[in-house]
XYZ file of C-alpha atoms in Angstrom:
140
model
C 0.000 0.000 0.000
C 1.591 3.228 -1.091
C -0.383 6.437 -1.300
C 2.616 8.674 -1.967
C 3.254 9.415 -5.622
C 6.900 10.195 -5.151
C 8.796 8.898 -2.177
C 12.452 9.208 -1.269
C 14.556 6.075 -1.520
C 14.760 4.363 1.895
C 18.527 4.974 1.976
C 17.797 8.695 1.710
C 14.967 8.795 4.249
C 15.481 10.098 7.757
C 16.104 7.373 10.321
C 13.287 8.793 12.400
C 10.893 8.541 9.431
C 11.887 4.885 9.035
C 11.337 4.358 12.769
C 7.950 6.067 12.557
C 6.806 3.609 9.899
C 8.451 0.692 11.692
C 6.579 1.555 14.878
C 3.253 1.362 13.036
C 4.116 -1.969 11.424
C 5.253 -3.506 14.705
C 2.047 -2.286 16.334
C -0.090 -4.066 13.703
C 1.781 -7.361 14.144
C 1.540 -7.143 17.927
C -2.150 -6.251 17.931
C -2.904 -9.145 15.612
C -0.945 -11.520 17.859
C -2.590 -10.461 21.116
C -6.066 -10.596 19.581
C -5.449 -14.045 18.107
C -4.026 -15.038 21.500
C -7.551 -15.009 22.892
C -7.699 -11.760 24.863
C -10.893 -9.789 24.307
C -11.024 -6.986 26.863
C -9.422 -3.746 25.638
C -7.515 -3.241 28.898
C -5.984 -6.723 28.654
C -5.215 -6.273 24.954
C -3.383 -3.046 25.748
C -1.480 -4.582 28.670
C -0.354 -7.518 26.522
C 0.635 -5.257 23.626
C 2.787 -3.045 25.858
C 4.903 -6.119 26.629
C 6.006 -5.995 22.969
C 5.834 -2.371 21.863
C 7.499 -0.641 24.808
C 10.993 0.739 24.267
C 12.288 -1.686 26.896
C 10.763 -4.723 25.139
C 11.958 -3.679 21.678
C 15.455 -2.929 22.952
C 15.624 -6.311 24.707
C 14.457 -8.139 21.587
C 16.928 -6.279 19.368
C 19.755 -7.276 21.719
C 18.607 -10.908 21.465
C 18.650 -10.740 17.666
C 22.151 -9.254 17.687
C 23.490 -11.776 20.215
C 22.086 -14.662 18.151
C 23.618 -13.293 14.941
C 20.144 -13.179 13.393
C 20.645 -9.852 11.608
C 22.723 -9.303 8.484
C 25.486 -6.694 8.326
C 23.232 -4.467 6.209
C 20.446 -4.773 8.784
C 22.877 -3.963 11.604
C 23.915 -0.867 9.666
C 20.286 0.305 9.526
C 19.915 -0.407 13.249
C 23.002 1.719 13.990
C 21.641 4.497 11.803
C 18.339 4.449 13.680
C 20.014 4.129 17.055
C 22.151 7.206 16.386
C 19.251 9.392 15.197
C 18.645 12.476 17.323
C 15.001 12.600 18.357
C 15.285 15.370 20.992
C 12.741 13.606 23.188
C 12.777 10.452 25.279
C 9.720 9.017 27.042
C 9.753 9.475 30.807
C 9.540 5.755 31.525
C 12.808 4.740 29.832
C 16.445 5.743 29.569
C 18.158 7.218 26.512
C 20.134 4.081 25.620
C 17.064 1.828 25.744
C 15.085 4.332 23.687
C 17.863 4.564 21.089
C 18.003 0.789 20.674
C 14.233 0.574 20.285
C 14.404 3.347 17.671
C 17.049 1.290 15.864
C 14.723 -1.723 15.839
C 11.815 0.357 14.550
C 14.032 1.920 11.865
C 15.045 -1.552 10.686
C 11.414 -2.646 10.352
C 10.542 0.600 8.531
C 13.500 0.198 6.188
C 12.538 -3.392 5.400
C 8.989 -2.259 4.700
C 10.060 0.434 2.238
C 12.549 -1.862 0.483
C 10.009 -4.637 -0.036
C 11.420 -6.875 2.695
C 8.033 -7.994 3.950
C 9.143 -11.637 4.191
C 12.056 -10.577 6.395
C 9.724 -8.508 8.594
C 7.537 -11.581 8.943
C 10.586 -13.657 9.920
C 11.689 -11.147 12.554
C 8.217 -10.735 14.032
C 7.634 -14.499 14.162
C 10.916 -14.800 16.033
C 9.688 -12.184 18.501
C 6.631 -14.295 19.299
C 8.655 -17.518 19.470
C 11.125 -15.937 21.901
C 8.336 -14.207 23.846
C 5.010 -16.063 23.469
C 1.806 -14.102 23.998
C 0.383 -14.759 27.456
C -3.232 -14.643 28.505
C -4.613 -16.949 25.855
C -3.615 -19.259 23.050
C -0.519 -18.250 21.139
C -0.672 -17.450 17.423
């Protein structure tokens, strides 16, 4: 789905723009997983989703991917680019380093989206749910 007529090449896009898109994509995957996990009450859905979309959770998962050697050198380069982006704001409930790593993860997902790497996004997100199964219902 692309509504923009002319879009910058992903290599030329701001890391924060990539992270912005990546955040939205991650949110869709997580919402789908928690809903298919059996939770029905909005409060529970939100609580389960936060376990995946918080800066702390994304940073932790990114570290796991890096420690396991799951990411390619090109992907690690995108992560570094996103991690080093200057956002000028950090949520109150996290520290700068954690926030920067989560931004790196989001930038990677955004970059993969814009470069047509939907299969790779799927692979990464499936790994997230294998490493951290959805609680509170059946897992997807």
